[in-house]
Short mmCIF file of N, CA and C in Angstrom, two decimals:
data_model
loop_
_atom_site.label_atom_id
_atom_site.label_comp_id
_atom_site.label_asym_id
_atom_site.label_seq_id
_atom_site.Cartn_x
_atom_site.Cartn_y
_atom_site.Cartn_z
N MET A 1 0.69 -1.34 0.22
CA MET A 1 0.78 -0.30 -0.22
C MET A 1 0.40 1.45 0.02
N VAL A 2 0.70 2.03 -0.75
CA VAL A 2 1.31 3.53 -1.01
C VAL A 2 1.12 4.37 0.36
N THR A 3 1.47 5.14 1.12
CA THR A 3 0.60 6.29 1.71
C THR A 3 1.56 7.30 1.20
N THR A 4 0.74 8.63 2.69
CA THR A 4 1.04 9.62 1.64
C THR A 4 2.36 10.45 3.16
N THR A 5 2.93 8.96 3.60
CA THR A 5 3.26 9.50 5.54
C THR A 5 5.10 9.19 4.85
N VAL A 6 5.46 10.04 5.53
CA VAL A 6 7.23 10.09 5.31
C VAL A 6 7.62 9.51 6.78
N SER A 7 8.74 8.71 6.24
CA SER A 7 9.48 7.72 7.05
C SER A 7 10.49 8.25 7.67
N LYS A 8 10.95 7.74 8.69
CA LYS A 8 11.81 8.31 9.53
C LYS A 8 13.36 6.81 9.71
N ALA A 9 14.75 7.43 8.92
CA ALA A 9 15.90 6.42 9.38
C ALA A 9 16.04 6.97 10.32
N ALA A 10 16.40 5.82 10.73
CA ALA A 10 17.43 5.86 12.31
C ALA A 10 19.38 6.34 11.98
N THR A 11 19.86 7.24 12.12
CA THR A 11 21.04 7.01 11.15
C THR A 11 21.49 7.41 13.09
N ARG A 12 23.39 7.72 12.80
CA ARG A 12 24.21 7.61 13.94
C ARG A 12 24.91 8.88 13.88
N THR A 13 25.02 9.47 14.78
CA THR A 13 25.74 11.02 14.79
C THR A 13 26.75 10.30 14.49
N PRO A 14 27.96 11.42 14.83
CA PRO A 14 29.40 11.39 14.53
C PRO A 14 29.98 10.85 16.68
N SER A 15 28.79 10.54 17.00
CA SER A 15 29.29 10.74 18.43
C SER A 15 28.87 9.47 18.88
N GLY A 16 27.80 8.40 18.48
CA GLY A 16 27.51 7.73 17.86
C GLY A 16 26.02 7.47 18.63
N ALA A 17 25.21 9.07 19.23
CA ALA A 17 23.95 8.91 19.26
C ALA A 17 22.95 8.94 17.85
N LYS A 18 22.04 8.04 18.04
CA LYS A 18 20.78 8.20 17.35
C LYS A 18 20.53 9.40 16.73
N ALA A 19 20.29 9.47 15.70
CA ALA A 19 19.08 10.54 14.71
C ALA A 19 18.75 10.49 13.65
N ASN A 20 17.34 11.02 13.72
CA ASN A 20 16.54 10.61 12.95
C ASN A 20 16.75 11.42 11.99
N LYS A 21 16.86 11.16 10.96
CA LYS A 21 17.05 11.69 8.91
C LYS A 21 15.27 11.63 8.12
N PRO A 22 14.82 12.28 7.91
CA PRO A 22 13.76 12.45 6.67
C PRO A 22 14.19 11.32 6.12
N SER A 23 13.68 10.35 5.02
CA SER A 23 14.15 9.68 4.13
C SER A 23 13.31 10.29 2.63
N HIS A 24 13.05 10.98 2.96
CA HIS A 24 12.58 11.96 2.00
C HIS A 24 13.35 13.12 1.02
N LYS A 25 12.85 13.88 0.18
CA LYS A 25 13.39 15.26 -0.44
C LYS A 25 12.21 15.91 -0.52
N ALA A 26 11.37 15.97 0.20
CA ALA A 26 10.43 16.85 -0.20
C ALA A 26 10.45 18.27 1.15
N PRO A 27 9.92 19.84 0.44
CA PRO A 27 10.84 20.42 1.06
C PRO A 27 9.65 20.14 2.58
N LYS A 28 10.57 21.21 4.10
CA LYS A 28 10.66 21.31 5.13
C LYS A 28 9.76 21.98 5.41
N THR A 29 8.78 22.48 6.44
CA THR A 29 7.94 23.43 6.82
C THR A 29 8.10 22.84 8.62
N SER A 30 8.08 24.51 9.57
CA SER A 30 7.36 24.31 9.96
C SER A 30 6.64 23.84 11.24
N ARG A 31 5.53 23.89 10.01
CA ARG A 31 4.00 23.94 10.41
C ARG A 31 3.89 22.64 9.91
N ALA A 32 3.59 21.18 10.60
CA ALA A 32 2.86 20.43 9.88
C ALA A 32 1.72 19.33 10.40
N LEU A 33 1.28 18.71 9.34
CA LEU A 33 0.10 18.21 9.71
C LEU A 33 -0.24 16.89 9.18
N LYS A 34 -0.96 16.81 10.84
CA LYS A 34 -1.04 14.77 11.04
C LYS A 34 -1.70 14.53 10.57
N VAL A 35 -1.24 13.45 9.59
CA VAL A 35 -2.08 12.54 8.86
C VAL A 35 -1.90 11.32 8.91
N LEU A 36 -3.34 10.19 9.50
CA LEU A 36 -2.72 8.85 9.88
C LEU A 36 -2.73 7.66 8.72
N LYS A 37 -1.86 6.81 9.38
CA LYS A 37 -1.81 6.15 7.92
C LYS A 37 -2.90 4.87 8.03
N THR A 38 -3.46 4.81 7.18
CA THR A 38 -5.30 3.72 7.24
C THR A 38 -5.56 3.45 6.39
N SER A 39 -6.04 2.65 6.04
CA SER A 39 -6.18 1.44 5.12
C SER A 39 -7.94 1.93 4.95
N ARG A 40 -8.72 1.26 3.93
CA ARG A 40 -9.56 0.92 4.59
C ARG A 40 -10.68 -0.06 5.55
N GLY A 41 -11.43 0.09 6.35
CA GLY A 41 -11.46 -0.45 7.24
C GLY A 41 -10.88 -0.81 8.03
N SER A 42 -9.60 0.20 8.23
CA SER A 42 -8.85 -0.04 9.70
C SER A 42 -9.16 1.24 10.64
N PRO A 43 -8.60 1.11 11.98
CA PRO A 43 -9.21 2.76 12.40
C PRO A 43 -7.98 3.51 12.62
N ALA A 44 -8.23 4.95 11.69
CA ALA A 44 -7.72 5.88 11.64
C ALA A 44 -6.91 6.30 12.46
N ALA A 45 -6.57 5.65 13.46
CA ALA A 45 -5.87 6.25 15.35
C ALA A 45 -4.94 5.64 14.79
N LYS A 46 -4.59 4.48 14.60
CA LYS A 46 -3.41 3.69 14.62
C LYS A 46 -2.68 4.08 13.39
N GLY A 47 -1.55 4.06 14.43
CA GLY A 47 -0.12 4.41 13.57
C GLY A 47 -0.39 6.24 12.55
N GLY A 48 0.85 6.25 12.24
CA GLY A 48 0.77 7.85 11.82
C GLY A 48 1.99 8.59 11.71
N THR A 49 2.15 9.30 11.05
CA THR A 49 3.45 10.19 11.06
C THR A 49 2.88 11.51 10.20
N ASP A 50 3.35 12.38 10.16
CA ASP A 50 3.80 13.68 10.25
C ASP A 50 3.77 14.03 8.25
N VAL A 51 2.70 15.11 7.82
CA VAL A 51 3.48 14.93 6.06
C VAL A 51 2.71 16.34 6.58
N SER A 52 3.61 17.41 5.62
CA SER A 52 3.36 18.85 5.79
C SER A 52 2.70 19.21 4.75
N TYR A 53 2.12 20.84 5.51
CA TYR A 53 1.45 21.07 4.18
C TYR A 53 2.07 21.31 2.22
N LEU A 54 2.95 21.64 2.42
CA LEU A 54 4.44 21.67 1.02
C LEU A 54 4.14 20.48 0.38
N GLU A 55 4.00 19.41 1.45
CA GLU A 55 3.84 17.94 0.72
C GLU A 55 2.82 17.60 0.02
N TYR A 56 1.18 18.22 0.99
CA TYR A 56 0.35 18.13 0.04
C TYR A 56 0.47 18.84 -1.80
N PHE A 57 1.40 19.92 -1.11
CA PHE A 57 1.50 20.66 -2.71
C PHE A 57 2.35 20.48 -3.42
N TYR A 58 3.49 19.17 -3.04
CA TYR A 58 4.36 19.08 -4.37
C TYR A 58 3.64 18.05 -4.70
N GLN A 59 3.25 17.18 -4.15
CA GLN A 59 2.54 15.47 -4.23
C GLN A 59 2.75 15.22 -5.85
N ALA A 60 2.84 14.11 -5.42
CA ALA A 60 2.48 13.74 -7.11
C ALA A 60 1.52 13.28 -7.75
N PRO A 61 0.18 13.29 -8.22
CA PRO A 61 -1.20 13.57 -8.64
C PRO A 61 -1.62 11.84 -8.07
N MET A 62 -1.00 10.98 -9.18
CA MET A 62 -0.82 9.82 -8.72
C MET A 62 -1.28 9.15 -7.06
N ARG A 63 -0.53 9.83 -6.63
CA ARG A 63 -0.53 10.05 -4.58
C ARG A 63 -1.65 10.72 -4.51
N GLN A 64 -1.69 11.89 -4.76
CA GLN A 64 -2.76 12.12 -4.30
C GLN A 64 -4.12 11.13 -4.54
N ILE A 65 -4.66 10.96 -6.34
CA ILE A 65 -5.13 10.50 -6.34
C ILE A 65 -5.13 8.80 -5.51
N GLU A 66 -4.43 8.40 -5.28
CA GLU A 66 -4.41 7.49 -3.96
C GLU A 66 -4.50 7.44 -2.76
N MET A 67 -4.43 8.87 -1.94
CA MET A 67 -4.44 9.04 -0.97
C MET A 67 -6.50 9.05 -0.40
N ILE A 68 -6.70 10.21 -1.08
CA ILE A 68 -8.22 10.81 -1.83
C ILE A 68 -9.09 9.29 -2.17
N ARG A 69 -8.53 8.56 -3.04
CA ARG A 69 -9.37 7.37 -2.41
C ARG A 69 -9.73 6.32 -1.24
N ARG A 70 -8.44 6.22 -0.58
CA ARG A 70 -8.29 5.86 0.94
C ARG A 70 -8.48 6.83 1.51
N GLY A 71 -8.47 7.73 1.52
CA GLY A 71 -9.56 8.75 2.59
C GLY A 71 -8.99 9.13 3.59
N ILE A 72 -9.36 10.25 3.84
CA ILE A 72 -8.25 11.48 4.71
C ILE A 72 -9.20 11.22 6.33
N PRO A 73 -8.14 10.72 6.66
CA PRO A 73 -8.64 10.47 8.32
C PRO A 73 -9.79 12.12 8.55
N ALA A 74 -10.95 12.09 9.58
CA ALA A 74 -12.18 13.04 9.82
C ALA A 74 -11.15 13.75 11.07
N LEU A 75 -10.41 13.37 11.57
CA LEU A 75 -9.60 14.18 12.41
C LEU A 75 -8.43 14.42 11.99
N THR A 76 -8.00 14.81 10.93
CA THR A 76 -7.21 15.74 10.05
C THR A 76 -8.28 16.96 9.13
N VAL A 77 -9.54 17.51 9.22
CA VAL A 77 -10.04 18.21 9.73
C VAL A 77 -10.12 19.20 10.12
N LYS A 78 -10.38 18.70 11.19
CA LYS A 78 -10.57 19.47 12.45
C LYS A 78 -8.44 19.74 12.85
N ARG A 79 -7.94 19.38 12.39
CA ARG A 79 -6.63 19.77 12.70
C ARG A 79 -6.68 21.14 11.81
N ILE A 80 -7.07 21.22 10.40
CA ILE A 80 -6.99 21.65 9.43
C ILE A 80 -7.68 23.30 9.84
N ALA A 81 -8.71 22.67 11.11
CA ALA A 81 -9.49 23.50 11.10
C ALA A 81 -8.28 24.95 11.60
N GLY A 82 -7.83 24.06 12.86
CA GLY A 82 -7.05 24.83 14.41
C GLY A 82 -5.75 25.37 13.17
N ASP A 83 -5.03 24.79 12.55
CA ASP A 83 -3.94 25.29 11.87
C ASP A 83 -4.77 26.74 11.54
N LEU A 84 -5.47 26.61 10.68
CA LEU A 84 -6.26 27.67 9.76
C LEU A 84 -6.70 28.99 10.37
N ARG A 85 -7.16 28.97 12.24
CA ARG A 85 -7.62 29.18 13.32
C ARG A 85 -9.04 30.07 12.87
N ILE A 86 -9.70 28.89 12.44
CA ILE A 86 -10.96 29.08 11.32
C ILE A 86 -12.67 28.12 12.25
N GLU A 87 -13.26 29.17 12.71
CA GLU A 87 -14.02 27.49 13.12
C GLU A 87 -14.14 26.79 12.56
N GLN A 88 -14.36 25.78 13.06
CA GLN A 88 -15.00 24.31 12.58
C GLN A 88 -15.92 24.10 11.47
N ASP A 89 -16.89 24.91 11.97
CA ASP A 89 -18.28 25.03 10.92
C ASP A 89 -18.19 25.98 10.55
N ILE A 90 -17.25 26.56 10.27
CA ILE A 90 -17.36 28.01 9.04
C ILE A 90 -16.29 26.94 8.24
N LEU A 91 -15.43 26.55 8.76
CA LEU A 91 -14.93 25.65 7.49
C LEU A 91 -15.38 24.41 6.76
N LEU A 92 -16.16 23.85 7.22
CA LEU A 92 -17.28 22.56 6.63
C LEU A 92 -18.16 23.25 5.81
N ARG A 93 -19.06 24.34 6.10
CA ARG A 93 -20.11 24.98 5.34
C ARG A 93 -19.22 25.51 3.93
N ALA A 94 -18.15 25.79 4.37
CA ALA A 94 -17.12 26.43 3.10
C ALA A 94 -17.37 25.42 2.07
N LEU A 95 -16.45 23.60 2.97
CA LEU A 95 -16.42 22.76 2.31
C LEU A 95 -17.90 22.23 2.01
N ASN A 96 -18.39 22.65 2.21
CA ASN A 96 -20.23 21.46 1.89
C ASN A 96 -19.63 20.12 2.78
N LEU A 97 -19.15 20.13 4.07
CA LEU A 97 -19.41 18.85 5.01
C LEU A 97 -20.42 19.19 5.74
N SER A 98 -20.76 18.03 6.52
CA SER A 98 -21.63 18.48 7.39
C SER A 98 -21.09 18.14 8.50
N VAL A 99 -21.13 18.65 9.86
CA VAL A 99 -20.73 18.60 11.23
C VAL A 99 -20.59 17.79 11.44
N ALA A 100 -22.07 17.32 12.37
CA ALA A 100 -21.93 16.15 12.50
C ALA A 100 -21.96 14.56 12.48
N THR A 101 -22.25 14.31 10.77
CA THR A 101 -21.35 13.67 10.26
C THR A 101 -19.64 13.09 10.36
N LEU A 102 -18.68 14.56 9.71
CA LEU A 102 -17.46 14.76 10.65
C LEU A 102 -17.05 14.13 12.23
N ASN A 103 -18.46 14.95 13.33
CA ASN A 103 -17.53 14.29 14.45
C ASN A 103 -18.08 12.94 14.43
N ARG A 104 -18.94 12.44 14.53
CA ARG A 104 -19.07 11.07 13.98
C ARG A 104 -18.36 9.62 13.85
N LYS A 105 -17.67 10.35 12.26
CA LYS A 105 -15.92 9.74 12.09
C LYS A 105 -15.06 10.03 12.91
N VAL A 106 -15.08 11.07 13.21
CA VAL A 106 -14.14 11.08 14.58
C VAL A 106 -13.81 10.47 15.17
N ALA A 107 -15.72 10.48 15.98
CA ALA A 107 -15.23 9.58 17.40
C ALA A 107 -15.31 8.31 16.78
N GLN A 108 -15.56 7.71 15.51
CA GLN A 108 -15.59 6.04 14.86
C GLN A 108 -14.41 5.80 14.72
N ALA A 109 -13.27 7.23 14.61
CA ALA A 109 -11.88 6.98 13.74
C ALA A 109 -12.02 6.46 12.37
N LYS A 110 -12.74 7.26 11.71
CA LYS A 110 -13.14 6.57 10.21
C LYS A 110 -12.16 7.63 9.56
N ASN A 111 -12.03 7.35 7.81
CA ASN A 111 -11.59 8.00 7.07
C ASN A 111 -13.03 8.53 6.42
N LEU A 112 -12.92 9.75 5.59
CA LEU A 112 -14.00 10.47 4.84
C LEU A 112 -13.67 10.25 3.63
N PRO A 113 -15.26 9.87 2.84
CA PRO A 113 -15.41 9.39 1.70
C PRO A 113 -14.29 10.38 0.48
N ALA A 114 -14.08 9.55 -0.64
CA ALA A 114 -13.34 10.19 -2.09
C ALA A 114 -13.68 11.76 -2.43
N ASP A 115 -14.86 11.40 -2.36
CA ASP A 115 -15.92 13.34 -2.44
C ASP A 115 -14.93 14.66 -1.54
N GLU A 116 -15.49 13.73 -0.53
CA GLU A 116 -14.55 14.91 1.33
C GLU A 116 -13.32 14.69 1.30
N SER A 117 -13.02 13.85 0.84
CA SER A 117 -11.01 13.78 1.06
C SER A 117 -10.19 14.40 0.19
N GLU A 118 -11.48 15.01 -1.14
CA GLU A 118 -10.75 15.60 -2.27
C GLU A 118 -10.79 17.03 -1.78
N ARG A 119 -11.45 17.25 -1.02
CA ARG A 119 -12.67 18.93 -1.03
C ARG A 119 -10.69 19.34 0.43
N ILE A 120 -10.67 18.36 1.44
CA ILE A 120 -9.88 18.25 2.54
C ILE A 120 -8.62 18.83 1.69
N ALA A 121 -8.31 17.71 0.93
CA ALA A 121 -6.23 17.72 0.36
C ALA A 121 -7.21 18.97 0.02
N GLY A 122 -7.48 19.87 -0.42
CA GLY A 122 -7.64 20.49 -1.51
C GLY A 122 -7.22 22.02 -0.95
N ILE A 123 -7.83 21.86 0.48
CA ILE A 123 -7.19 23.08 1.35
C ILE A 123 -5.94 22.85 1.70
N ALA A 124 -5.67 21.78 2.19
CA ALA A 124 -4.22 22.03 2.85
C ALA A 124 -3.10 21.59 1.11
N ARG A 125 -3.66 21.46 0.26
CA ARG A 125 -2.74 22.43 -0.91
C ARG A 125 -2.74 23.36 -1.11
N LEU A 126 -4.16 24.93 -0.95
CA LEU A 126 -3.54 25.22 -1.01
C LEU A 126 -2.65 26.32 0.07
N VAL A 127 -3.30 25.58 1.81
CA VAL A 127 -1.59 26.57 2.76
C VAL A 127 -0.01 25.53 1.85
N GLY A 128 -0.12 24.51 1.63
CA GLY A 128 1.11 24.15 0.82
C GLY A 128 1.72 25.04 0.09
N GLN A 129 0.79 25.34 -1.16
CA GLN A 129 1.18 26.51 -1.89
C GLN A 129 1.13 28.15 -1.42
N VAL A 130 0.70 28.34 -0.53
CA VAL A 130 1.01 29.65 -0.27
C VAL A 130 2.50 29.71 0.75
N GLU A 131 3.08 28.46 1.74
CA GLU A 131 4.25 28.17 2.19
C GLU A 131 5.05 28.08 0.67
N ALA A 132 4.32 27.52 -0.36
CA ALA A 132 6.21 27.59 -1.59
C ALA A 132 5.83 28.70 -1.85
N MET A 133 4.85 29.48 -2.24
CA MET A 133 4.61 31.12 -2.56
C MET A 133 6.29 31.90 -1.57
N VAL A 134 6.19 31.69 -0.30
CA VAL A 134 6.61 32.61 1.01
C VAL A 134 8.33 31.88 0.66
N LYS A 135 8.52 30.57 0.64
CA LYS A 135 9.66 30.15 0.51
C LYS A 135 10.05 30.82 -0.26
N GLU A 136 9.50 30.78 -1.73
CA GLU A 136 10.29 31.08 -2.95
C GLU A 136 10.77 32.57 -2.66
N SER A 137 9.92 33.51 -1.83
CA SER A 137 10.28 34.78 -2.15
C SER A 137 11.68 35.03 -1.41
N GLY A 138 11.46 33.60 -0.64
CA GLY A 138 13.08 34.35 -0.21
C GLY A 138 12.88 34.52 1.80
N ASP A 139 11.76 34.21 2.20
CA ASP A 139 11.70 35.07 4.13
C ASP A 139 10.33 33.78 4.12
N PRO A 140 10.74 32.90 4.76
CA PRO A 140 9.61 32.27 5.14
C PRO A 140 9.42 32.47 6.78
N GLU A 141 10.54 32.75 7.23
CA GLU A 141 10.76 32.31 9.32
C GLU A 141 9.87 33.53 9.74
N GLY A 142 8.42 32.23 10.51
CA GLY A 142 7.96 33.53 11.14
C GLY A 142 6.46 33.62 10.86
N PHE A 143 6.15 33.51 9.02
CA PHE A 143 5.39 33.77 8.18
C PHE A 143 4.07 32.26 8.86
N ASN A 144 2.83 33.35 8.99
CA ASN A 144 1.92 30.90 9.37
C ASN A 144 1.31 31.17 8.22
N ALA A 145 1.65 30.26 6.78
CA ALA A 145 0.49 30.18 5.74
C ALA A 145 -0.26 30.09 5.93
N ALA A 146 -0.68 29.27 7.09
CA ALA A 146 -2.57 28.30 7.57
C ALA A 146 -2.68 29.74 7.98
N GLU A 147 -2.47 30.72 8.14
CA GLU A 147 -3.25 31.92 9.15
C GLU A 147 -3.32 32.94 7.77
N TRP A 148 -2.52 33.39 7.31
CA TRP A 148 -2.71 34.27 6.05
C TRP A 148 -3.46 33.84 5.68
N LEU A 149 -3.47 32.31 4.54
CA LEU A 149 -4.86 32.28 3.61
C LEU A 149 -6.54 31.89 4.55
N SER A 150 -6.48 31.85 6.24
CA SER A 150 -7.47 31.83 6.26
C SER A 150 -8.26 33.10 6.54
N ARG A 151 -7.52 33.97 6.55
CA ARG A 151 -7.93 36.20 6.05
C ARG A 151 -8.31 36.08 5.38
N TRP A 152 -7.06 35.89 3.99
CA TRP A 152 -7.44 35.99 2.62
C TRP A 152 -8.41 35.61 2.33
N LEU A 153 -8.89 33.97 2.31
CA LEU A 153 -9.90 33.78 1.81
C LEU A 153 -11.65 34.23 2.11
N ARG A 154 -11.05 35.09 3.06
CA ARG A 154 -12.25 36.10 3.87
C ARG A 154 -12.75 37.30 3.55
N GLU A 155 -11.53 37.34 2.41
CA GLU A 155 -11.97 38.43 1.85
C GLU A 155 -12.59 38.57 0.44
N PRO A 156 -13.53 39.37 0.18
CA PRO A 156 -13.63 39.57 -1.36
C PRO A 156 -12.31 40.01 -2.00
N LEU A 157 -12.45 39.49 -3.20
CA LEU A 157 -11.19 39.23 -4.05
C LEU A 157 -12.19 40.02 -5.69
N PRO A 158 -11.23 41.24 -6.39
CA PRO A 158 -11.87 41.30 -7.17
C PRO A 158 -11.64 40.54 -8.78
N ALA A 159 -10.92 39.96 -8.75
CA ALA A 159 -10.16 39.32 -9.49
C ALA A 159 -11.70 37.89 -9.40
N LEU A 160 -12.05 38.02 -8.11
CA LEU A 160 -13.60 36.80 -8.25
C LEU A 160 -14.17 37.38 -8.39
N GLY A 161 -14.85 37.96 -9.47
CA GLY A 161 -15.55 38.83 -9.39
C GLY A 161 -16.39 39.65 -7.91
N GLY A 162 -15.88 39.62 -7.06
CA GLY A 162 -15.60 40.33 -5.87
C GLY A 162 -16.51 39.36 -4.78
N GLN A 163 -16.15 38.01 -5.18
CA GLN A 163 -16.35 36.57 -4.29
C GLN A 163 -15.31 36.72 -3.23
N MET A 164 -15.39 35.94 -2.26
CA MET A 164 -15.06 35.97 -1.25
C MET A 164 -14.53 34.63 -1.64
N PRO A 165 -12.70 34.70 -1.20
CA PRO A 165 -12.37 32.61 -2.10
C PRO A 165 -13.34 31.78 -1.45
N ILE A 166 -13.31 31.93 0.11
CA ILE A 166 -13.52 30.62 0.86
C ILE A 166 -15.23 30.39 0.14
N LYS A 167 -15.79 31.16 -0.54
CA LYS A 167 -17.25 30.97 -1.32
C LYS A 167 -17.32 29.76 -2.18
N LEU A 168 -15.77 29.80 -3.17
CA LEU A 168 -15.54 28.75 -4.16
C LEU A 168 -15.32 27.36 -3.49
N LEU A 169 -14.56 27.25 -1.61
CA LEU A 169 -13.98 25.78 -1.77
C LEU A 169 -14.99 24.68 -1.58
N ASP A 170 -15.90 24.64 -2.06
CA ASP A 170 -16.73 23.61 -2.11
C ASP A 170 -16.79 22.53 -3.04
N THR A 171 -16.03 22.71 -4.22
CA THR A 171 -16.18 22.56 -5.99
C THR A 171 -14.39 22.33 -6.06
N MET A 172 -13.99 21.73 -6.65
CA MET A 172 -12.79 21.88 -7.27
C MET A 172 -12.25 22.78 -7.48
N ALA A 173 -13.27 22.61 -8.83
CA ALA A 173 -13.24 24.18 -10.05
C ALA A 173 -13.08 25.15 -9.49
N GLY A 174 -13.95 25.87 -8.69
CA GLY A 174 -14.04 26.64 -7.51
C GLY A 174 -11.84 26.73 -6.83
N GLN A 175 -11.91 25.47 -5.92
CA GLN A 175 -10.09 25.50 -5.80
C GLN A 175 -9.12 25.90 -6.81
N ALA A 176 -10.15 25.41 -7.93
CA ALA A 176 -8.34 25.59 -8.89
C ALA A 176 -8.55 26.72 -9.51
N LEU A 177 -9.77 27.92 -9.12
CA LEU A 177 -9.45 29.18 -9.35
C LEU A 177 -8.76 29.48 -8.01
N VAL A 178 -9.01 29.19 -7.17
CA VAL A 178 -8.34 30.07 -5.95
C VAL A 178 -6.86 29.93 -6.05
N SER A 179 -6.26 28.89 -6.33
CA SER A 179 -5.20 28.42 -6.83
C SER A 179 -4.29 29.63 -7.54
N GLN A 180 -4.99 29.48 -8.37
CA GLN A 180 -4.55 30.48 -10.00
C GLN A 180 -4.60 31.72 -8.97
N ALA A 181 -5.62 32.40 -8.54
CA ALA A 181 -5.96 33.45 -7.91
C ALA A 181 -3.93 33.59 -7.29
N LEU A 182 -4.33 32.80 -5.64
CA LEU A 182 -2.24 33.31 -5.50
C LEU A 182 -1.19 32.64 -6.48
N SER A 183 -2.25 32.56 -7.45
CA SER A 183 -0.73 32.23 -8.47
C SER A 183 -0.30 33.40 -8.78
N ARG A 184 -1.36 34.33 -9.29
CA ARG A 184 -1.29 35.25 -9.76
C ARG A 184 -0.76 36.63 -8.65
N ILE A 185 -1.48 36.26 -7.20
CA ILE A 185 -1.01 37.35 -6.60
C ILE A 185 0.93 37.11 -6.92
N GLN A 186 1.36 35.49 -6.16
CA GLN A 186 2.83 35.68 -6.56
C GLN A 186 3.82 36.57 -7.81
N SER A 187 2.73 36.29 -8.81
CA SER A 187 3.17 36.54 -9.58
C SER A 187 3.28 38.38 -10.34
N GLY A 188 2.47 39.13 -9.11
CA GLY A 188 2.41 40.67 -9.35
C GLY A 188 0.70 41.31 -9.92
N ALA A 189 0.74 39.56 -10.79
CA ALA A 189 -0.86 40.20 -11.82
C ALA A 189 -1.53 41.34 -10.37
N TYR A 190 -2.04 40.66 -9.11
CA TYR A 190 -2.43 41.41 -8.81
C TYR A 190 -2.07 41.86 -7.45
N ALA A 191 -2.17 43.41 -7.13
CA ALA A 191 -1.64 44.22 -6.47
C ALA A 191 -2.04 44.21 -5.00
#
């Protein structure tokens, strides 16, 4: 089974002590999102490791598809809402997800279905996109991409016909428009 996890390989330092080194080449970020290793039918609470928002953004499409089909743990939605510093019900409404269903799946340590997982992965990719933009600009120190994105999503954007980007997150086409708007900000098309 292919997972979206980052494994850690134990190595020895010159003094002989164990040191953990990531065994991947994905970019690092200080704001990591806990994504639990699961397969259909197994409890989401078993096992797991950190995957950063940048990894969501840079993840190969086939891996994204595999992760979405497996389902994202329901608890991940609560973590994303916390990172965004946004009320859970506001995020769920924006993503067209049911509060009661999410809470039930969290209590049962279950994964979300593919359609809901895709929207959750999309918001994680948007946070990763902002992190990548700031990193490319040269000074990511102290910048909280999730909090910045949360504020930006709730401001009317002329490029989107005066709509708030958060109103477009319930569909993948809407998330693509939001991603394009972020890209235009980076290129200087929107000042």
